[in-house]
Amino acid sequence: IRPLASSRLLPTTPQPQDLAAHLAEFGPRPIVGTTLLDELERSGLAGRGGASFPVARKWRAVAAFASRTAEPVVVADGVETEPASVKDRTLLALRPHLVLDGIQFAAEAVGATRAVLYLSRANEALMRALAAAQRERPGGEVYVEITGAPTRYVAGEETAVVNRLNGRTARPSVVPPRPFEAGVDRRPTLVNNVETLAHVALVARRGAAWFRQVGTASSPGTALVTVCGGVRTPGLREIAFGQTLGDTVEAAGGPASEPGAVLLGGYFGTWLDARGAWPLVLDHESLRAVGASLGAGVIAVLPRSACGVAETDRIIGFLARESAGQCGPCSAGLPAVSELLHSVALGRA
C-alpha cells in the first residue's frame, strides 16, 4: 500500500483556483493526442462515477466506433444527485480548470469536436473558469457547452445523460446501443464523471508511473470521498486506495459517538457493521469481497444510538420517489417495499 502524502485533486486552501494559479501549478496543457490512451492504460485509472470501469478501455471503444461511424462527442458528467455526496460540486468549485483540462484531453484523444459539461447546478468559480479558458487559452481547443440537468436521482446515469442531451427526459434507457456506440445525435459518445476527467488531466501531465505512486497495484491512485454522519469533522477527503475505512474515519475526526454501522457508497450502497468494518481496506477487490463498493464516494457513519431500520426506511423512501418508474420492479415493487419498511419503522408491522 502506497500512502497519500498530500492531496492531488484538492488545493491546499479551500478557495477556487483561477486560471493564473492553475497554470502556475500545472503549466500549460500539453498536446498529447492519442498517446494518452496508452498512458491511461498503464496508469490503471478507473472511472470515479460509481462503476469503476477502466478509463482507457472506454475511451478506446469510443475512438474505435468513431473511426467507423461519426465524429464523437465528449460529455463531462457533473450531476451529483446522490444526497450524501459533495465531491463533484466541490471539485468543480475549487479546481474547475483541472476538469476543463480533462475535457480537452478527452476530446483530443478520441477526436471529438463537441464537448458538453452536464450539470444540475453551476457555481461562480466554474463560470469564471469557463469564460477565462475560452478567452485566454490558445486556439484549437474544443468549445465546452454547458447543459443543465434536472436534480432527479437517475439524471446522472449515462444513458439518462444522453437522453437529456438528445432533447428527451433524463431517464435511463435500454441498452444496447450504449453511448459509446450511438449516443448524442446517434454519434459515439464518451461520458465520464468530472472527477475522472480531473485525474486524466494529472495523468496526461505527470504520467502513469506518477499516478501509481499511491494506492495499490490493482487499485492505483486516489479518490474523493465524502465522510459524513456521526463523525466529528464531516466533509470531503482525498484518500489513497489501500488505506482502511477506520483510518479514513479517523482522518475526519473519528466517530462523534460509538458507531453502529457504516453506509458505504451512498444511497445505492451497502450497510456494513461498524465492528468489522474498521479494518476493511478501501480498494476495489477488498470491497467486492464484502459485497460493497465506494460507489459515489460516500462513507456515512451511523451512531449505535440511531435506528438502522428508520435510516434505511428514509433511504428506501427516497429511492422509491426518485425511481425512473419505467419497469415493474421500479414502478410497483420499490414503492411496495418502501411502504412495508415504513410500517416496520413505525412499529406497525
Tab-separated table of C-alpha atoms in Angstrom:
chain	number	residue	atom	x	y	z
A	1	ILE	CA	0.000	0.000	0.000
A	2	ARG	CA	1.438	3.359	-1.040
A	3	PRO	CA	0.052	6.171	1.149
A	4	LEU	CA	-1.007	9.676	0.134
A	5	ALA	CA	1.407	12.366	1.347
A	6	SER	CA	-0.616	15.331	0.098
A	7	SER	CA	-3.810	15.928	-1.845
A	8	ARG	CA	-3.646	15.647	-5.608
A	9	LEU	CA	-7.068	16.865	-6.683
A	10	LEU	CA	-7.825	19.402	-3.954
A	11	PRO	CA	-5.936	22.678	-3.380
A	12	THR	CA	-4.122	23.258	-0.109
A	13	THR	CA	-6.563	26.045	0.773
A	14	PRO	CA	-10.295	25.667	0.102
A	15	GLN	CA	-10.502	28.509	-2.399
A	16	PRO	CA	-11.352	28.421	-6.116
A	17	GLN	CA	-8.251	28.189	-8.296
A	18	ASP	CA	-8.264	30.733	-11.125
A	19	LEU	CA	-6.514	30.242	-14.448
A	20	ALA	CA	-3.322	32.036	-13.405
A	21	ALA	CA	-2.940	29.883	-10.286
A	22	HIS	CA	-3.800	26.756	-12.271
A	23	LEU	CA	-1.118	27.495	-14.881
A	24	ALA	CA	1.414	28.357	-12.177
A	25	GLU	CA	0.872	24.970	-10.522
A	26	PHE	CA	0.352	22.702	-13.525
A	27	GLY	CA	1.719	24.625	-16.515
A	28	PRO	CA	0.079	24.876	-19.946
A	29	ARG	CA	-1.879	21.920	-21.206
A	30	PRO	CA	0.481	19.734	-23.270
A	31	ILE	CA	-0.621	18.300	-26.606
A	32	VAL	CA	-0.592	14.533	-26.114
A	33	GLY	CA	-3.045	13.243	-28.753
A	34	THR	CA	-3.849	9.550	-28.893
A	35	THR	CA	-0.679	8.643	-26.944
A	36	LEU	CA	-2.731	9.485	-23.857
A	37	LEU	CA	-4.716	6.261	-24.384
A	38	ASP	CA	-1.593	4.181	-23.772
A	39	GLU	CA	-0.637	6.253	-20.733
A	40	LEU	CA	-4.133	5.872	-19.246
A	41	GLU	CA	-3.940	2.127	-19.764
A	42	ARG	CA	-0.620	1.968	-17.942
A	43	SER	CA	-1.992	4.138	-15.133
A	44	GLY	CA	-4.844	1.739	-14.350
A	45	LEU	CA	-7.218	4.678	-13.862
A	46	ALA	CA	-10.803	3.539	-13.340
A	47	GLY	CA	-13.875	5.750	-13.540
A	48	ARG	CA	-14.898	7.630	-10.401
A	49	GLY	CA	-18.596	7.862	-11.240
A	50	GLY	CA	-19.524	4.685	-9.410
A	51	ALA	CA	-18.973	1.822	-11.852
A	52	SER	CA	-15.129	1.865	-11.674
A	53	PHE	CA	-14.826	0.927	-15.366
A	54	PRO	CA	-11.290	1.144	-16.847
A	55	VAL	CA	-10.961	4.561	-18.468
A	56	ALA	CA	-8.612	3.541	-21.294
A	57	ARG	CA	-10.917	0.714	-22.374
A	58	LYS	CA	-13.907	3.073	-22.516
A	59	TRP	CA	-12.011	5.709	-24.482
A	60	ARG	CA	-10.667	3.159	-26.972
A	61	ALA	CA	-14.199	1.883	-27.593
A	62	VAL	CA	-15.407	5.404	-28.393
A	63	ALA	CA	-12.444	6.070	-30.691
A	64	ALA	CA	-12.953	2.741	-32.487
A	65	PHE	CA	-16.656	3.362	-33.171
A	66	ALA	CA	-15.916	6.949	-34.228
A	67	SER	CA	-13.396	5.766	-36.809
A	68	ARG	CA	-16.129	3.653	-38.432
A	69	THR	CA	-19.208	5.833	-37.978
A	70	ALA	CA	-19.232	9.516	-36.969
A	71	GLU	CA	-17.280	12.145	-35.072
A	72	PRO	CA	-17.614	11.502	-31.332
A	73	VAL	CA	-18.950	13.711	-28.536
A	74	VAL	CA	-17.373	14.124	-25.085
A	75	VAL	CA	-19.643	14.651	-22.066
A	76	ALA	CA	-18.358	15.588	-18.610
A	77	ASP	CA	-20.961	14.383	-16.121
A	78	GLY	CA	-21.073	16.734	-13.160
A	79	VAL	CA	-24.559	15.829	-11.973
A	80	GLU	CA	-24.357	14.962	-8.300
A	81	THR	CA	-27.796	13.846	-7.190
A	82	GLU	CA	-26.512	11.417	-4.553
A	83	PRO	CA	-27.797	13.161	-1.392
A	84	ALA	CA	-24.788	12.240	0.760
A	85	SER	CA	-22.070	13.261	-1.717
A	86	VAL	CA	-20.341	16.620	-2.245
A	87	LYS	CA	-17.231	15.519	-4.156
A	88	ASP	CA	-18.105	16.607	-7.689
A	89	ARG	CA	-19.558	20.007	-6.812
A	90	THR	CA	-16.560	20.739	-4.566
A	91	LEU	CA	-14.089	19.736	-7.263
A	92	LEU	CA	-15.878	21.929	-9.829
A	93	ALA	CA	-15.829	24.853	-7.394
A	94	LEU	CA	-12.187	24.547	-6.326
A	95	ARG	CA	-10.389	23.038	-9.336
A	96	PRO	CA	-12.539	23.962	-12.357
A	97	HIS	CA	-9.569	24.272	-14.731
A	98	LEU	CA	-8.382	20.764	-13.897
A	99	VAL	CA	-11.766	19.406	-15.013
A	100	LEU	CA	-11.774	21.614	-18.121
A	101	ASP	CA	-8.292	20.323	-18.981
A	102	GLY	CA	-9.581	16.769	-18.656
A	103	ILE	CA	-12.386	17.540	-21.107
A	104	GLN	CA	-9.879	18.898	-23.636
A	105	PHE	CA	-7.584	15.888	-23.221
A	106	ALA	CA	-10.547	13.572	-23.784
A	107	ALA	CA	-11.662	15.408	-26.912
A	108	GLU	CA	-8.140	15.335	-28.301
A	109	ALA	CA	-7.632	11.635	-27.558
A	110	VAL	CA	-10.874	10.390	-29.154
A	111	GLY	CA	-11.094	13.014	-31.914
A	112	ALA	CA	-14.162	14.916	-30.711
A	113	THR	CA	-15.012	18.475	-31.752
A	114	ARG	CA	-18.031	18.796	-29.463
A	115	ALA	CA	-17.797	18.776	-25.662
A	116	VAL	CA	-20.563	19.198	-23.105
A	117	LEU	CA	-20.400	19.834	-19.367
A	118	TYR	CA	-23.607	18.404	-17.895
A	119	LEU	CA	-24.576	19.974	-14.579
A	120	SER	CA	-27.516	20.160	-12.219
A	121	ARG	CA	-26.002	23.248	-10.592
A	122	ALA	CA	-23.285	25.656	-11.696
A	123	ASN	CA	-21.186	27.908	-9.473
A	124	GLU	CA	-19.484	31.256	-9.951
A	125	ALA	CA	-15.968	29.811	-9.946
A	126	LEU	CA	-16.841	27.374	-12.702
A	127	MET	CA	-18.495	30.028	-14.862
A	128	ARG	CA	-15.482	32.333	-14.428
A	129	ALA	CA	-13.173	29.448	-15.313
A	130	LEU	CA	-15.119	28.670	-18.474
A	131	ALA	CA	-15.037	32.302	-19.547
A	132	ALA	CA	-11.305	32.578	-18.831
A	133	ALA	CA	-10.492	29.314	-20.589
A	134	GLN	CA	-12.369	30.332	-23.713
A	135	ARG	CA	-10.946	33.874	-23.672
A	136	GLU	CA	-7.316	33.414	-22.648
A	137	ARG	CA	-6.263	29.949	-23.745
A	138	PRO	CA	-4.706	29.316	-27.163
A	139	GLY	CA	-6.857	28.357	-30.129
A	140	GLY	CA	-7.544	24.797	-31.176
A	141	GLU	CA	-9.396	23.811	-28.037
A	142	VAL	CA	-12.916	22.456	-28.178
A	143	TYR	CA	-15.634	24.853	-27.069
A	144	VAL	CA	-17.280	23.491	-23.928
A	145	GLU	CA	-21.063	23.803	-23.797
A	146	ILE	CA	-22.994	23.713	-20.531
A	147	THR	CA	-26.259	21.797	-20.380
A	148	GLY	CA	-28.453	21.874	-17.312
A	149	ALA	CA	-29.737	18.673	-15.765
A	150	PRO	CA	-32.716	18.008	-13.506
A	151	THR	CA	-31.985	17.120	-9.893
A	152	ARG	CA	-33.628	13.701	-10.227
A	153	TYR	CA	-31.548	10.865	-8.755
A	154	VAL	CA	-31.431	8.977	-12.064
A	155	ALA	CA	-30.443	12.009	-14.173
A	156	GLY	CA	-26.702	11.314	-13.986
A	157	GLU	CA	-26.805	7.741	-15.309
A	158	GLU	CA	-25.044	7.812	-18.674
A	159	THR	CA	-27.990	6.793	-20.865
A	160	ALA	CA	-30.121	9.349	-18.996
A	161	VAL	CA	-27.452	11.950	-19.797
A	162	VAL	CA	-27.609	11.052	-23.478
A	163	ASN	CA	-31.403	11.219	-23.474
A	164	ARG	CA	-31.315	14.694	-21.933
A	165	LEU	CA	-28.785	15.927	-24.500
A	166	ASN	CA	-30.971	14.495	-27.257
A	167	GLY	CA	-33.910	16.558	-26.025
A	168	ARG	CA	-35.714	13.787	-24.171
A	169	THR	CA	-36.434	13.190	-20.484
A	170	ALA	CA	-33.331	12.451	-18.406
A	171	ARG	CA	-34.198	8.836	-17.684
A	172	PRO	CA	-32.153	5.693	-18.309
A	173	SER	CA	-32.889	3.729	-21.473
A	174	VAL	CA	-32.479	0.131	-22.526
A	175	VAL	CA	-29.087	-0.838	-23.957
A	176	PRO	CA	-27.689	-1.657	-26.469
A	177	PRO	CA	-26.801	0.605	-28.124
A	178	ARG	CA	-24.612	2.006	-25.394
A	179	PRO	CA	-23.488	5.638	-25.553
A	180	PHE	CA	-20.050	4.708	-26.901
A	181	GLU	CA	-21.814	3.087	-29.859
A	182	ALA	CA	-24.592	5.607	-30.540
A	183	GLY	CA	-25.213	8.387	-28.037
A	184	VAL	CA	-25.701	12.118	-28.513
A	185	ASP	CA	-27.124	12.693	-32.020
A	186	ARG	CA	-26.501	8.950	-32.610
A	187	ARG	CA	-22.752	9.647	-32.509
A	188	PRO	CA	-20.235	7.685	-30.397
A	189	THR	CA	-20.309	9.427	-27.020
A	190	LEU	CA	-17.807	9.398	-24.188
A	191	VAL	CA	-19.467	10.072	-20.815
A	192	ASN	CA	-17.086	10.493	-17.880
A	193	ASN	CA	-17.576	11.759	-14.345
A	194	VAL	CA	-15.823	15.093	-13.671
A	195	GLU	CA	-13.543	13.561	-11.031
A	196	THR	CA	-12.380	11.001	-13.588
A	197	LEU	CA	-11.508	13.804	-16.008
A	198	ALA	CA	-9.560	15.672	-13.326
A	199	HIS	CA	-7.457	12.538	-12.763
A	200	VAL	CA	-6.942	12.316	-16.541
A	201	ALA	CA	-5.574	15.874	-16.544
A	202	LEU	CA	-2.972	14.845	-13.962
A	203	VAL	CA	-2.016	11.604	-15.725
A	204	ALA	CA	-1.581	13.499	-19.016
A	205	ARG	CA	0.893	15.883	-17.376
A	206	ARG	CA	2.705	13.643	-14.889
A	207	GLY	CA	2.399	10.172	-16.355
A	208	ALA	CA	1.229	6.720	-15.348
A	209	ALA	CA	4.210	6.000	-13.108
A	210	TRP	CA	3.485	9.136	-11.058
A	211	PHE	CA	-0.206	8.179	-10.783
A	212	ARG	CA	0.761	4.749	-9.438
A	213	GLN	CA	2.981	6.185	-6.706
A	214	VAL	CA	-0.006	5.970	-4.359
A	215	GLY	CA	-2.705	3.354	-3.916
A	216	THR	CA	-2.228	-0.338	-4.590
A	217	ALA	CA	-1.025	-2.279	-7.625
A	218	SER	CA	-4.562	-3.287	-8.623
A	219	SER	CA	-6.313	-0.113	-7.373
A	220	PRO	CA	-3.848	2.694	-8.062
A	221	GLY	CA	-4.298	6.379	-7.352
A	222	THR	CA	-6.624	8.355	-5.139
A	223	ALA	CA	-10.344	9.005	-4.787
A	224	LEU	CA	-12.503	11.756	-3.351
A	225	VAL	CA	-14.841	10.593	-0.584
A	226	THR	CA	-17.488	12.391	1.437
A	227	VAL	CA	-17.254	11.325	5.080
A	228	CYS	CA	-20.474	12.248	6.869
A	229	GLY	CA	-22.950	11.229	9.553
A	230	GLY	CA	-21.672	10.512	13.055
A	231	VAL	CA	-18.139	11.886	12.691
A	232	ARG	CA	-16.583	14.904	14.392
A	233	THR	CA	-15.492	16.767	11.244
A	234	PRO	CA	-17.623	15.674	8.289
A	235	GLY	CA	-16.577	16.758	4.828
A	236	LEU	CA	-14.624	15.895	1.716
A	237	ARG	CA	-11.400	13.880	1.908
A	238	GLU	CA	-8.986	12.572	-0.710
A	239	ILE	CA	-7.850	9.049	0.095
A	240	ALA	CA	-5.277	6.697	-1.365
A	241	PHE	CA	-6.697	3.335	-2.335
A	242	GLY	CA	-5.459	0.752	0.133
A	243	GLN	CA	-5.988	2.679	3.342
A	244	THR	CA	-8.537	1.313	5.773
A	245	LEU	CA	-12.024	2.559	6.412
A	246	GLY	CA	-11.040	3.154	10.040
A	247	ASP	CA	-8.122	5.399	9.034
A	248	THR	CA	-10.440	7.356	6.754
A	249	VAL	CA	-12.987	7.927	9.515
A	250	GLU	CA	-10.223	8.909	11.947
A	251	ALA	CA	-8.999	11.492	9.422
A	252	ALA	CA	-12.485	13.029	9.701
A	253	GLY	CA	-12.012	13.485	13.437
A	254	GLY	CA	-13.166	9.989	14.340
A	255	PRO	CA	-16.652	8.915	15.397
A	256	ALA	CA	-18.668	11.503	17.334
A	257	SER	CA	-20.053	8.629	19.418
A	258	GLU	CA	-19.927	4.834	19.336
A	259	PRO	CA	-20.558	3.788	15.721
A	260	GLY	CA	-23.071	1.095	14.896
A	261	ALA	CA	-22.866	0.827	11.123
A	262	VAL	CA	-21.351	2.430	8.051
A	263	LEU	CA	-23.162	3.131	4.789
A	264	LEU	CA	-20.542	2.698	2.089
A	265	GLY	CA	-21.126	4.031	-1.421
A	266	GLY	CA	-24.143	6.236	-0.805
A	267	TYR	CA	-27.887	5.618	-1.067
A	268	PHE	CA	-27.270	2.876	-3.625
A	269	GLY	CA	-24.570	1.419	-1.412
A	270	THR	CA	-24.192	-1.155	1.331
A	271	TRP	CA	-24.588	-1.143	5.117
A	272	LEU	CA	-21.630	-2.635	6.981
A	273	ASP	CA	-21.451	-3.487	10.679
A	274	ALA	CA	-19.018	-0.996	12.208
A	275	ARG	CA	-17.441	-3.695	14.408
A	276	GLY	CA	-15.988	-5.469	11.397
A	277	ALA	CA	-15.721	-2.543	9.003
A	278	TRP	CA	-12.887	-0.535	10.590
A	279	PRO	CA	-10.054	-2.795	9.268
A	280	LEU	CA	-11.672	-3.010	5.807
A	281	VAL	CA	-9.231	-1.978	3.078
A	282	LEU	CA	-10.645	0.564	0.645
A	283	ASP	CA	-9.777	-0.885	-2.727
A	284	HIS	CA	-11.910	-2.452	-5.441
A	285	GLU	CA	-11.033	-6.076	-4.657
A	286	SER	CA	-11.469	-5.869	-0.887
A	287	LEU	CA	-14.790	-4.066	-1.188
A	288	ARG	CA	-16.145	-6.502	-3.771
A	289	ALA	CA	-15.291	-9.358	-1.403
A	290	VAL	CA	-17.797	-7.970	1.139
A	291	GLY	CA	-20.413	-7.038	-1.466
A	292	ALA	CA	-19.629	-3.328	-1.363
A	293	SER	CA	-18.020	-0.556	-3.408
A	294	LEU	CA	-17.112	3.097	-2.981
A	295	GLY	CA	-19.908	3.928	-5.412
A	296	ALA	CA	-20.478	7.669	-5.307
A	297	GLY	CA	-17.629	8.043	-2.825
A	298	VAL	CA	-19.690	8.166	0.365
A	299	ILE	CA	-18.768	6.945	3.840
A	300	ALA	CA	-21.680	7.655	6.194
A	301	VAL	CA	-21.266	6.622	9.837
A	302	LEU	CA	-24.425	5.683	11.741
A	303	PRO	CA	-24.155	6.018	15.546
A	304	ARG	CA	-25.126	2.970	17.604
A	305	SER	CA	-27.772	5.137	19.278
A	306	ALA	CA	-29.561	5.669	15.928
A	307	CYS	CA	-32.078	3.276	14.415
A	308	GLY	CA	-30.801	1.432	11.369
A	309	VAL	CA	-34.326	0.447	10.331
A	310	ALA	CA	-35.509	4.066	10.413
A	311	GLU	CA	-32.485	5.226	8.450
A	312	THR	CA	-32.971	2.514	5.844
A	313	ASP	CA	-36.659	3.432	5.669
A	314	ARG	CA	-35.667	7.014	4.837
A	315	ILE	CA	-33.240	5.897	2.112
A	316	ILE	CA	-35.665	3.411	0.515
A	317	GLY	CA	-38.392	6.054	0.584
A	318	PHE	CA	-36.122	8.444	-1.283
A	319	LEU	CA	-35.212	5.816	-3.879
A	320	ALA	CA	-38.888	4.905	-4.394
A	321	ARG	CA	-39.763	8.560	-5.020
A	322	GLU	CA	-36.768	9.096	-7.321
A	323	SER	CA	-37.128	5.907	-9.359
A	324	ALA	CA	-37.365	6.213	-13.132
A	325	GLY	CA	-40.592	4.205	-12.849
A	326	GLN	CA	-40.046	2.522	-16.213
A	327	CYS	CA	-40.320	-1.135	-15.194
A	328	GLY	CA	-42.394	-3.219	-12.828
A	329	PRO	CA	-39.810	-3.582	-10.042
A	330	CYS	CA	-39.276	0.208	-10.026
A	331	SER	CA	-42.832	1.448	-10.528
A	332	ALA	CA	-44.566	-1.095	-8.271
A	333	GLY	CA	-42.040	-3.190	-6.364
A	334	LEU	CA	-39.864	-0.465	-4.861
A	335	PRO	CA	-42.806	1.615	-3.546
A	336	ALA	CA	-44.283	-1.560	-2.050
A	337	VAL	CA	-41.010	-2.385	-0.307
A	338	SER	CA	-40.807	1.205	0.924
A	339	GLU	CA	-44.364	1.138	2.287
A	340	LEU	CA	-43.786	-2.126	4.140
A	341	LEU	CA	-40.449	-0.996	5.584
A	342	HIS	CA	-42.040	2.263	6.697
A	343	SER	CA	-44.632	0.255	8.601
A	344	VAL	CA	-41.820	-1.689	10.277
A	345	ALA	CA	-40.016	1.541	11.166
A	346	LEU	CA	-43.208	2.882	12.798
A	347	GLY	CA	-43.750	-0.353	14.701
A	348	ARG	CA	-46.939	-1.252	12.825
A	349	ALA	CA	-45.545	-4.399	11.216
